[in-house]
mmCIF file of C-alpha atoms and ligand atoms in Angstrom:
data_model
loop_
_atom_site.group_PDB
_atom_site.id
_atom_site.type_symbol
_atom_site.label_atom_id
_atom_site.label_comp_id
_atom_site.label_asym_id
_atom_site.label_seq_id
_atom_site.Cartn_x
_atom_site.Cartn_y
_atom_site.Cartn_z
ATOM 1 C CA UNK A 1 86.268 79.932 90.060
ATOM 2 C CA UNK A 2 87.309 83.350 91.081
ATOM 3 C CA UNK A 3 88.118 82.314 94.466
ATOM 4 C CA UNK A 4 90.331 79.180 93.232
ATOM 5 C CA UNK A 5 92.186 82.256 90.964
ATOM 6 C CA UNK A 6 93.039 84.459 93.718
ATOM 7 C CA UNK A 7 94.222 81.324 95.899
ATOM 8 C CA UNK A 8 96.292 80.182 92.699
ATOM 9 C CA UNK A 9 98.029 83.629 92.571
ATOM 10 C CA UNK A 10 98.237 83.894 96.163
ATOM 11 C CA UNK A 11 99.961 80.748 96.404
ATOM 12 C CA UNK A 12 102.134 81.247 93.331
ATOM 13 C CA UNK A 13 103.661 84.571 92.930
ATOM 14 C CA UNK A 14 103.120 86.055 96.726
ATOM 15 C CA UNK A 15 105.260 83.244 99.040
ATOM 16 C CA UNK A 16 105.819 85.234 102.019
ATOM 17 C CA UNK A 17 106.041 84.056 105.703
ATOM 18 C CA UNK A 18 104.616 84.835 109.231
ATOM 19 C CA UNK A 19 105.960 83.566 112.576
ATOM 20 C CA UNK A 20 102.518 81.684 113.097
ATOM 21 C CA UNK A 21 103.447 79.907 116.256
ATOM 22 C CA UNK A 22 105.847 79.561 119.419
ATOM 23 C CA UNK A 23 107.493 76.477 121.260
ATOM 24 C CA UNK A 24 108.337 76.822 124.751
ATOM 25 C CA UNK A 25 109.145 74.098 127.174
ATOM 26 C CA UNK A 26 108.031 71.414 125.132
ATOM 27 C CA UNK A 27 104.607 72.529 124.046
ATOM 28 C CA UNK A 28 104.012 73.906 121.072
ATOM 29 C CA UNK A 29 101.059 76.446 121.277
ATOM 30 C CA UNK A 30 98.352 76.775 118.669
ATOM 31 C CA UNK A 31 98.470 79.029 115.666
ATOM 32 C CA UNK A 32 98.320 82.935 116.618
ATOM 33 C CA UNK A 33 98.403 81.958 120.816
ATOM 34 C CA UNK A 34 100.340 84.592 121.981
ATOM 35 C CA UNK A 35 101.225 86.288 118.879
ATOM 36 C CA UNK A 36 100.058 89.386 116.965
ATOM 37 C CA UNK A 37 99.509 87.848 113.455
ATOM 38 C CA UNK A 38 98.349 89.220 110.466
ATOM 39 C CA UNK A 39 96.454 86.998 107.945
ATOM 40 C CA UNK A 40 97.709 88.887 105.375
ATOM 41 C CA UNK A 41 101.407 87.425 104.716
ATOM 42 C CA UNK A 42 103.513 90.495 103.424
ATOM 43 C CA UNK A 43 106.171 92.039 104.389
ATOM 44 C CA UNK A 44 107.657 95.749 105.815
ATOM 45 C CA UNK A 45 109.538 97.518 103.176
ATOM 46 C CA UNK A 46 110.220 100.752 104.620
ATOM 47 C CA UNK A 47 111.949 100.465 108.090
ATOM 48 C CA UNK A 48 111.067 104.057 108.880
ATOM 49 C CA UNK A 49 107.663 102.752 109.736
ATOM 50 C CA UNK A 50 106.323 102.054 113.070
ATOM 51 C CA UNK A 51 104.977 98.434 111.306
ATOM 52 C CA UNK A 52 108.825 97.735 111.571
ATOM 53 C CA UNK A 53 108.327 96.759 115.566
ATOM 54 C CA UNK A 54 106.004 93.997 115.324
ATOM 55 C CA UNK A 55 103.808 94.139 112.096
ATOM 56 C CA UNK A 56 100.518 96.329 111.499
ATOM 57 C CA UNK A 57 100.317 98.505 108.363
ATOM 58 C CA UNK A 58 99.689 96.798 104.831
ATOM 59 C CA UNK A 59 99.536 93.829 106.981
ATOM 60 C CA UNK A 60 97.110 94.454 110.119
ATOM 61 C CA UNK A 61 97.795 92.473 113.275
ATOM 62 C CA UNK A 62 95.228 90.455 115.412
ATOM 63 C CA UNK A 63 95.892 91.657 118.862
ATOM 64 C CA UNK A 64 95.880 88.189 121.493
ATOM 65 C CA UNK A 65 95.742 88.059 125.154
ATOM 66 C CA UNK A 66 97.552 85.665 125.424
ATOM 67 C CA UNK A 67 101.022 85.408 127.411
ATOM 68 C CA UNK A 68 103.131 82.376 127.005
ATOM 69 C CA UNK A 69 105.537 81.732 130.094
ATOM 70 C CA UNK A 70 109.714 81.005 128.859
ATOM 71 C CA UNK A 71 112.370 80.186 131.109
ATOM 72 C CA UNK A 72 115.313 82.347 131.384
ATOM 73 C CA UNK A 73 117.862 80.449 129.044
ATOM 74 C CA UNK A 74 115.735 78.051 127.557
ATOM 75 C CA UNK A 75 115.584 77.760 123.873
ATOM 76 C CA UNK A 76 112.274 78.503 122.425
ATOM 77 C CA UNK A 77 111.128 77.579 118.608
ATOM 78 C CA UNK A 78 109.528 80.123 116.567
ATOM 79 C CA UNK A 79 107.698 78.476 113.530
ATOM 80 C CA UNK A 80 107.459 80.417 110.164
ATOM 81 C CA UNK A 81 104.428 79.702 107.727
ATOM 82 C CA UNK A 82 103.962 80.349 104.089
ATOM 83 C CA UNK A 83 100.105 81.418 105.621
ATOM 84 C CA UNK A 84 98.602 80.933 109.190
ATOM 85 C CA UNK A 85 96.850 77.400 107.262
ATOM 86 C CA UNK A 86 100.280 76.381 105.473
ATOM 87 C CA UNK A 87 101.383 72.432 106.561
ATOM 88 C CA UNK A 88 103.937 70.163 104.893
ATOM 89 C CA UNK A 89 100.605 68.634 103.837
ATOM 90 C CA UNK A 90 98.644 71.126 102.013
ATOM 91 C CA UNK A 91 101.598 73.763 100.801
ATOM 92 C CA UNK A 92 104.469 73.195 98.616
ATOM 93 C CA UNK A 93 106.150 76.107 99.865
ATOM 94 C CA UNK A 94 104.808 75.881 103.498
ATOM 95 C CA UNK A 95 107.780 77.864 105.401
ATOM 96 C CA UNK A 96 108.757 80.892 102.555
ATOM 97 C CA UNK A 97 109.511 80.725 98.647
ATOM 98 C CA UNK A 98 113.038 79.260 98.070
ATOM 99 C CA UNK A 99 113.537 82.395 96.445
ATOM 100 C CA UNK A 100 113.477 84.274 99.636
ATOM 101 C CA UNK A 101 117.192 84.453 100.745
ATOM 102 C CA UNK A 102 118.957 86.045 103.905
ATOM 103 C CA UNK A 103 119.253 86.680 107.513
ATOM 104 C CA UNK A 104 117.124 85.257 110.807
ATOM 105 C CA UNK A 105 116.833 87.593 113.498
ATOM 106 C CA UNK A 106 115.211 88.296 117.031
ATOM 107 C CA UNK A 107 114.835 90.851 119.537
ATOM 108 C CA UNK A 108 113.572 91.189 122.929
ATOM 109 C CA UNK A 109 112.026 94.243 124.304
ATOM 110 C CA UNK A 110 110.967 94.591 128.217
ATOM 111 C CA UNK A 111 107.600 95.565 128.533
ATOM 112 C CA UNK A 112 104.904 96.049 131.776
ATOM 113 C CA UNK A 113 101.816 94.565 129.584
ATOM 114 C CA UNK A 114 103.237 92.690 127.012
ATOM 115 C CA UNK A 115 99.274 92.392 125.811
ATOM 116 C CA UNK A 116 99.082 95.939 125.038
ATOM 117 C CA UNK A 117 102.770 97.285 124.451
ATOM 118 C CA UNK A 118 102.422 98.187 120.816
ATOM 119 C CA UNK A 119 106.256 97.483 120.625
ATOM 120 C CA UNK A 120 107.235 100.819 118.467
ATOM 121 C CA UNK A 121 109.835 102.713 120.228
ATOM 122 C CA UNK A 122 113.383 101.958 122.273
ATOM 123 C CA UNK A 123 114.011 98.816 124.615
ATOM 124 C CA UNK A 124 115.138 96.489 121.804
ATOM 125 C CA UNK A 125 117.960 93.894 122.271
ATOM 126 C CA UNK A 126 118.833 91.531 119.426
ATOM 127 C CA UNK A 127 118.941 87.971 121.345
ATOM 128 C CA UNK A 128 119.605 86.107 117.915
ATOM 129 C CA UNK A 129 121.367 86.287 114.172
ATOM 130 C CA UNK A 130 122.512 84.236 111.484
ATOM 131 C CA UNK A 131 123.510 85.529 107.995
ATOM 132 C CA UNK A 132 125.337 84.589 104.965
ATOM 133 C CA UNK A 133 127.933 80.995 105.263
ATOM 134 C CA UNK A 134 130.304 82.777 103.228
ATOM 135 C CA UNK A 135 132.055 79.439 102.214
ATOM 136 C CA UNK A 136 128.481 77.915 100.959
ATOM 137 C CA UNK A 137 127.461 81.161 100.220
ATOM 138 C CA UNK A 138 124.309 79.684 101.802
ATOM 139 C CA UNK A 139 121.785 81.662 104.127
ATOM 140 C CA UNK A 140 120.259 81.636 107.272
ATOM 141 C CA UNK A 141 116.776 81.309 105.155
ATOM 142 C CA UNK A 142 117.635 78.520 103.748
ATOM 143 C CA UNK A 143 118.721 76.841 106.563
ATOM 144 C CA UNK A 144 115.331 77.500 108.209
ATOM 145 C CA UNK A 145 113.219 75.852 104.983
ATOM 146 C CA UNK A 146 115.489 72.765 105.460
ATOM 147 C CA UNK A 147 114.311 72.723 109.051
ATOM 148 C CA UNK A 148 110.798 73.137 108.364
ATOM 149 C CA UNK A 149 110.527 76.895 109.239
ATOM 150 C CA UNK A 150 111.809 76.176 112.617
ATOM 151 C CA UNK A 151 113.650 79.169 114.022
ATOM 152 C CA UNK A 152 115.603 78.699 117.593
ATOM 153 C CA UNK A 153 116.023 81.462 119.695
ATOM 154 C CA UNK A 154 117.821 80.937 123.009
ATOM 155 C CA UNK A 155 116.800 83.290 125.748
ATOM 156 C CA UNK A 156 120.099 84.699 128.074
ATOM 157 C CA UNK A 157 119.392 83.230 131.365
ATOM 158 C CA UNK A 158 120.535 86.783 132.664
ATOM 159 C CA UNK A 159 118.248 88.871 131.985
ATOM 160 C CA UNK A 160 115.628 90.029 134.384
ATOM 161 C CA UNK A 161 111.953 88.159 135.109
ATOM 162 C CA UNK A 162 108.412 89.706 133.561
ATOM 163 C CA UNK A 163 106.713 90.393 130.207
ATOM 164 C CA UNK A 164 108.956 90.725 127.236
ATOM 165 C CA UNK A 165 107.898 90.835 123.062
ATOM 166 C CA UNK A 166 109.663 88.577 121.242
ATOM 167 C CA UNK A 167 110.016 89.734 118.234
ATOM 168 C CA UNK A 168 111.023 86.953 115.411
ATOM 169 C CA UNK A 169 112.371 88.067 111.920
ATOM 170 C CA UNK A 170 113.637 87.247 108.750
ATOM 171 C CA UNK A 171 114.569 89.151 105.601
ATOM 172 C CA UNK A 172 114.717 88.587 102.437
ATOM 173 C CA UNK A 173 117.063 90.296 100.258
ATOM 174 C CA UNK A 174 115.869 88.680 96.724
ATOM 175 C CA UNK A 175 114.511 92.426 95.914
ATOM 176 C CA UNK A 176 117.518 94.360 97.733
ATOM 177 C CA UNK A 177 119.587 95.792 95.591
ATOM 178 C CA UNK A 178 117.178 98.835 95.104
ATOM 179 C CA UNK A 179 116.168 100.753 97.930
ATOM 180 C CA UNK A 180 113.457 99.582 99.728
ATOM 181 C CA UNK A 181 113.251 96.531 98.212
ATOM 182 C CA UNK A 182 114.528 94.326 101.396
ATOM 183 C CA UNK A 183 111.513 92.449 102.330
ATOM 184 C CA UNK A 184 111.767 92.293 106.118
ATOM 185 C CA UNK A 185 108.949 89.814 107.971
ATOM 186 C CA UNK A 186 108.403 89.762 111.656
ATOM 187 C CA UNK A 187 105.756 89.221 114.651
ATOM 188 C CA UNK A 188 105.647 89.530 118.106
ATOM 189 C CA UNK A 189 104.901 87.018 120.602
ATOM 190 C CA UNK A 190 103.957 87.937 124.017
ATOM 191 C CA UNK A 191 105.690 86.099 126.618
ATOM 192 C CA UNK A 192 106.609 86.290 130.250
ATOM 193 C CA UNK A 193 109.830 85.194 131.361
ATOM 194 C CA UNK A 194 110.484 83.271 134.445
ATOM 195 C CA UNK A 195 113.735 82.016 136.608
ATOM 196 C CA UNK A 196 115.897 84.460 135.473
ATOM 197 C CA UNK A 197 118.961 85.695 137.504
ATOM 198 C CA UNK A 198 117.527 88.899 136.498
ATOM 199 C CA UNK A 199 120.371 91.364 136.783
ATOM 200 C CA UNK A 200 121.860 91.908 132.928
ATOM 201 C CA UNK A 201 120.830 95.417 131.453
ATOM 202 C CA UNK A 202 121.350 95.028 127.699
ATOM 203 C CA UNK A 203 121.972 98.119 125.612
ATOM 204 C CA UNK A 204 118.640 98.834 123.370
ATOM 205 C CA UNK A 205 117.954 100.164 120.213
ATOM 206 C CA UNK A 206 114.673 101.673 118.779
ATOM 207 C CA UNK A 207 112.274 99.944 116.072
ATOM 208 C CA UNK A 208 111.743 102.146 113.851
ATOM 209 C CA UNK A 209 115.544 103.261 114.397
ATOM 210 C CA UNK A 210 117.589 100.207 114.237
ATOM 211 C CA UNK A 211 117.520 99.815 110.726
ATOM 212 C CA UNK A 212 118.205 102.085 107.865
ATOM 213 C CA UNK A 213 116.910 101.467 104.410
ATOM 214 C CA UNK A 214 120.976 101.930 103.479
ATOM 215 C CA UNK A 215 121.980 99.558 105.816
ATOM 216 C CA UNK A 216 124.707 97.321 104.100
ATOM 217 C CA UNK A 217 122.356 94.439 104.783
ATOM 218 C CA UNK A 218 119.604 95.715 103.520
ATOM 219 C CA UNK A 219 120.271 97.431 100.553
ATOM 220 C CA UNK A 220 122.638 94.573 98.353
ATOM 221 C CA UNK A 221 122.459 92.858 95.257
ATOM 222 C CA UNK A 222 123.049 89.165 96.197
ATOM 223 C CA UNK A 223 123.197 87.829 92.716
ATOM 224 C CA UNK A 224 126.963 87.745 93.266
ATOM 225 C CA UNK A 225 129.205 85.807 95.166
ATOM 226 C CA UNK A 226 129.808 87.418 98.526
ATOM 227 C CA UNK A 227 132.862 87.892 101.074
ATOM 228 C CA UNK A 228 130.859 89.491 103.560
ATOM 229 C CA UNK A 229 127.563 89.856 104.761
ATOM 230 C CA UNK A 230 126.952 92.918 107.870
ATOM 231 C CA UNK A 231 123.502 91.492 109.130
ATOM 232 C CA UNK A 232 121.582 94.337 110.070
ATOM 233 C CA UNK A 233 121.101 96.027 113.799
ATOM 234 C CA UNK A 234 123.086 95.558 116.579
ATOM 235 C CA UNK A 235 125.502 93.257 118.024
ATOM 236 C CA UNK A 236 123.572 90.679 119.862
ATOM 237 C CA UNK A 237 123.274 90.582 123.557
ATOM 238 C CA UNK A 238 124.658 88.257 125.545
ATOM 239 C CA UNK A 239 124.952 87.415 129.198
ATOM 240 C CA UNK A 240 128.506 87.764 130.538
ATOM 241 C CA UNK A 241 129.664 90.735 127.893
ATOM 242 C CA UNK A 242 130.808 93.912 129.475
ATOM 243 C CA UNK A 243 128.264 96.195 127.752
ATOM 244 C CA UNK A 244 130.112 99.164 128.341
ATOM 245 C CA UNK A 245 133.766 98.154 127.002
ATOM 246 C CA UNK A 246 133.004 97.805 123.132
ATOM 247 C CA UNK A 247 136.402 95.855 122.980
ATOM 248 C CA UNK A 248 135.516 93.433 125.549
ATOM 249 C CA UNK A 249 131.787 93.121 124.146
ATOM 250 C CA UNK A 250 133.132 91.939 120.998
ATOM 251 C CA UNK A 251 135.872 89.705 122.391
ATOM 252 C CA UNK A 252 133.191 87.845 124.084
ATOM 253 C CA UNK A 253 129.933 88.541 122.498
ATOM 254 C CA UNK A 254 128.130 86.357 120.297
ATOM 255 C CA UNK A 255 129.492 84.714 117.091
ATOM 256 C CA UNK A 256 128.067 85.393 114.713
ATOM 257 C CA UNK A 257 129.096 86.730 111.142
ATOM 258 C CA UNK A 258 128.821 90.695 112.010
ATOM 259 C CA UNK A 259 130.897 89.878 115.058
ATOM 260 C CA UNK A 260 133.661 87.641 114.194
ATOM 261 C CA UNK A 261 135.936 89.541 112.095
ATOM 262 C CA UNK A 262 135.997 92.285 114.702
ATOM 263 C CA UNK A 263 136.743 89.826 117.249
ATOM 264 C CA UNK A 264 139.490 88.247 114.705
ATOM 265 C CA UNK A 265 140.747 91.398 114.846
ATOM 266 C CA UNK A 266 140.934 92.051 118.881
ATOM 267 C CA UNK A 267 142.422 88.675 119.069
ATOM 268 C CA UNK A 268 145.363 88.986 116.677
ATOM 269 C CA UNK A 269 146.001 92.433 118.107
ATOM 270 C CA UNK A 270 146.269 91.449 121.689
ATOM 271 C CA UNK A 271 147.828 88.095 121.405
ATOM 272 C CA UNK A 272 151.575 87.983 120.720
ATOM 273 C CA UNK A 273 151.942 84.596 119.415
ATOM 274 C CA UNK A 274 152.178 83.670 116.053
ATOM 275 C CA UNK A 275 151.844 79.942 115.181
ATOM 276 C CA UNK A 276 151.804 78.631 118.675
ATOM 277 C CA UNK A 277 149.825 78.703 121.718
ATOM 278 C CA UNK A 278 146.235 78.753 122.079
ATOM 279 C CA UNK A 279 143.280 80.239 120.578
ATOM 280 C CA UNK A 280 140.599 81.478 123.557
ATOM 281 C CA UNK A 281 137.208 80.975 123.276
ATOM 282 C CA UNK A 282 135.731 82.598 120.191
ATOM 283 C CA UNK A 283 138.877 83.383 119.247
ATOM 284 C CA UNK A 284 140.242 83.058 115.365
ATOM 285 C CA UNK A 285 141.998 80.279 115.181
ATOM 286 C CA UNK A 286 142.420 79.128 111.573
ATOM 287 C CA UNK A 287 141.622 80.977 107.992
ATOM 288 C CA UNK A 288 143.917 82.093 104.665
ATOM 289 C CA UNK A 289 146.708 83.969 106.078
ATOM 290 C CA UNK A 290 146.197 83.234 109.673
ATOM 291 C CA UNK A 291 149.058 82.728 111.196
ATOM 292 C CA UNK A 292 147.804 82.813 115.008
ATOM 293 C CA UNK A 293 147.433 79.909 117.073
ATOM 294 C CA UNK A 294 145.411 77.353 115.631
ATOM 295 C CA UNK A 295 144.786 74.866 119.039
ATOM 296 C CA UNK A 296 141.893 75.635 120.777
ATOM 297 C CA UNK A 297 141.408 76.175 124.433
ATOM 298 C CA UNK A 298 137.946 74.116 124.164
ATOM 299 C CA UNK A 299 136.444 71.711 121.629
ATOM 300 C CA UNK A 300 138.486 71.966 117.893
ATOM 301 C CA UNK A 301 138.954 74.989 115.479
ATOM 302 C CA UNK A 302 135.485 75.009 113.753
ATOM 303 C CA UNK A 303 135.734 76.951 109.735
ATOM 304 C CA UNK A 304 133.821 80.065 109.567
ATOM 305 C CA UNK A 305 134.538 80.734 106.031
ATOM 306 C CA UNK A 306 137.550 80.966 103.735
ATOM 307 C CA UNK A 307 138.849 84.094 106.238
ATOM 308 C CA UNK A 308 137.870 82.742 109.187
ATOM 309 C CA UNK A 309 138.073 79.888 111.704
ATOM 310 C CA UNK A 310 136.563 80.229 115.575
ATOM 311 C CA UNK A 311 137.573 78.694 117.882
ATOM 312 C CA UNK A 312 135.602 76.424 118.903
ATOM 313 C CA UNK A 313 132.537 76.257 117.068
ATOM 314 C CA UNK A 314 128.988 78.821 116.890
ATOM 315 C CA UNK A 315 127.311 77.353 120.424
ATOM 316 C CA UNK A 316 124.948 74.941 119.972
ATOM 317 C CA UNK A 317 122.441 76.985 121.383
ATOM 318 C CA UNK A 318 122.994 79.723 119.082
ATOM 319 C CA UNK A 319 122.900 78.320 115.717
ATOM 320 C CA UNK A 320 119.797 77.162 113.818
ATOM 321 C CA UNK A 321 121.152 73.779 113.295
ATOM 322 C CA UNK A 322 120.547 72.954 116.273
ATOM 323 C CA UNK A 323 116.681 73.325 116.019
HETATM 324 C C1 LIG B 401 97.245 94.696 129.954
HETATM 325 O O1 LIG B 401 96.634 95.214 128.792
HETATM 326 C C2 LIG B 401 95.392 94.585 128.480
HETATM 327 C C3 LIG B 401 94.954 95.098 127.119
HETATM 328 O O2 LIG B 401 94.900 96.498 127.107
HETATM 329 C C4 LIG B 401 94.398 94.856 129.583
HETATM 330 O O3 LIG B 401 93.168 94.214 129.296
HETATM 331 C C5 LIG B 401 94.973 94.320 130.883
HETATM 332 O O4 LIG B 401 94.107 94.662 131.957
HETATM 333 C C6 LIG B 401 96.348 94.893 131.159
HETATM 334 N N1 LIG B 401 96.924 94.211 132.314
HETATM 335 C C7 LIG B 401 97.384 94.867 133.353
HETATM 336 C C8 LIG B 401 97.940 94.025 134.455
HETATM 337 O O5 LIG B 401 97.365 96.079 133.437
HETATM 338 C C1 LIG B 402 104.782 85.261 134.981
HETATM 339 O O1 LIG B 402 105.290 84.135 135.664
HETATM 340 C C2 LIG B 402 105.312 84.307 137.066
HETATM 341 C C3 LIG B 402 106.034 83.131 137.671
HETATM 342 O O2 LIG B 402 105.404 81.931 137.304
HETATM 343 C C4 LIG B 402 103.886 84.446 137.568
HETATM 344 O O3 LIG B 402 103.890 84.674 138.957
HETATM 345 C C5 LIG B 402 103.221 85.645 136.875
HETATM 346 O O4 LIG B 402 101.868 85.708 137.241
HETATM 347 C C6 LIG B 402 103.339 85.480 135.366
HETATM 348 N N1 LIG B 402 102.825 86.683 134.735
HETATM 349 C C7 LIG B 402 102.031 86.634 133.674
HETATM 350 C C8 LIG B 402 101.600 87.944 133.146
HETATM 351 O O5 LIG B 402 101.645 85.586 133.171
HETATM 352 CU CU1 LIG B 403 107.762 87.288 99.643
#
């Protein structure tokens, strides 16, 4: 009877998430292979911890020896659980309470034992983001309950061979508009990374470091409708940006929310035409008061939000519709 309570309250009032399992190439490994999971299922509120690489803390970590090989540029799946035993079958709220609303996020971080890095410190690259559809005023969190808790990450084909921790996140932001309330979850898998053309050196940040408990992102009250959302951390790494030209990095770099009105902005400022010509990729090409060119040098004008229309569309492999 006392058991069944503390599973009933559990299961009621304390809906949190873990990154349980990984997809790679087609298989889908067990439960905990490969990643440091806690059993308990809470998050990191204070991101001046050293919990805030890859879990540990309130929530202690099961350490694995397990490595799980990815292909440079191959998409894996990371699969968020309500609990490491949450299915469709046996859990209502199997991926994360409904009530549980904001970003998805991962990093990489280049390691020489990716079985005993502990993860805290520099090397961090974000790999992966999505935020707040200002139009729908829907969130990345929500996206990933529709798909089942299934979170794609695509890893750049550029960046160099050997053992790398994954680390998978999400946020939520129910809590955020007092400090410390942002409830940020994360793991981190252990994986070795193969065929890569293994010459890209992507700028890093530190964990703890990246974050501040003031971060815009972090510290909001999203019981309002929003304009904006500034995901937290850096701009995203991708293969092909000139990492030392912030301009350039921007132009090209990934699109995602935090990105795209500074690239809106390098666009209109270096492009002449008004009306006519053609937007370049990622460029704006549509949005209230845009009056740029709204033709697309590849695939059609895709809407971004009320603001803001990229041309053409968030690549396949970077959004989480595509999981
Ligand atoms: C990596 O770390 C694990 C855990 O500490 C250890 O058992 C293993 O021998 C290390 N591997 C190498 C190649 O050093
Ligand atoms: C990583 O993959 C390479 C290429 O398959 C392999 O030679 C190496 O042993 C793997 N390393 C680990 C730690 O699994
Ligand atoms: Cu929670």
């Amino acid at each position: 009877m006392k058991l069944f309570s503390l599973l009933s309250f559990a299961t009621l009032t304390t809906a949190h998430t873990i990154f349980a399992q990984l997809e790679s190439a087609g298989t889908t490994y067990p439960v905990s292979y490969g990643i440091r999971t806690p059993t308990y299922d809470g998050p990191i509120s204070d991101v001046s911890t050293d919990y805030v690489a890859c879990n540990g803390g309130p929530n202690p970590t099961t350490p694995s020896s397990n490595i799980i090989n990815v292909k440079a540029g191959d998409t894996v799946v990371a699969t968020w659980r309500h609990t490491l035993t949450s299915t469709a079958a046996n859990d209502a709220i199997y991926v994360i309470d409904p009530s549980h609303k904001g970003p998805t996020l991962a990093y990489l971080k280049k390691v020489t034992n990716s079985t005993s890095d502990t993860g805290v410190g520099s090397g961090w690259f974000k790999i992966q983001q999505a935020g707040l559809n200002v139009a729908t005023q829907d969130w990345a969190i929500t996206d990933l309950i529709a798909t089942g808790g299934l979170h794609s990450i695509t890893i750049p084909s550029c960046i160099e061979n050997g053992q790398y921790l994954l680390r998978a996140e999400v946020i939520a932001l129910h809590g955020a508009s007092s400090t410390n309330g942002a409830q940020l979850y994360m793991e981190c898998a252990q994986i070795n990374v193969t065929g890569g053309s293994g010459t890209a050196t992507p700028s890093t940040v530190a964990f703890p470091g990246a974050y501040k408990a003031t971060d815009p992102g972090l510290l909001i009250n999203i019981y309002q409708t929003l304009t904006t959302y500034t995901i937290p951390g850096p701009t995203p790494f991708a293969c092909g940006a000139q990492q030392s030209s912030p301009t350039e990095t921007q132009v090209v770099a990934v699109p995602a929310p935090t990105t795209l009105v500074t690239s809106a902005k390098a666009a209109a400022s270096s492009s002449a035409s008004v009306g006519t010509g053609t937007a370049t990729l990622y460029a704006q090409c549509g949005g209230s008061g845009w009056t740029g060119a709204t033709t697309c040098a590849s695939g059609s004008c895709k809407v971004q939000s009320v603001y803001y229309n990229q041309s053409p569309s968030v690549p396949p492999e970077l959004s989480l519709d595509a999981a």
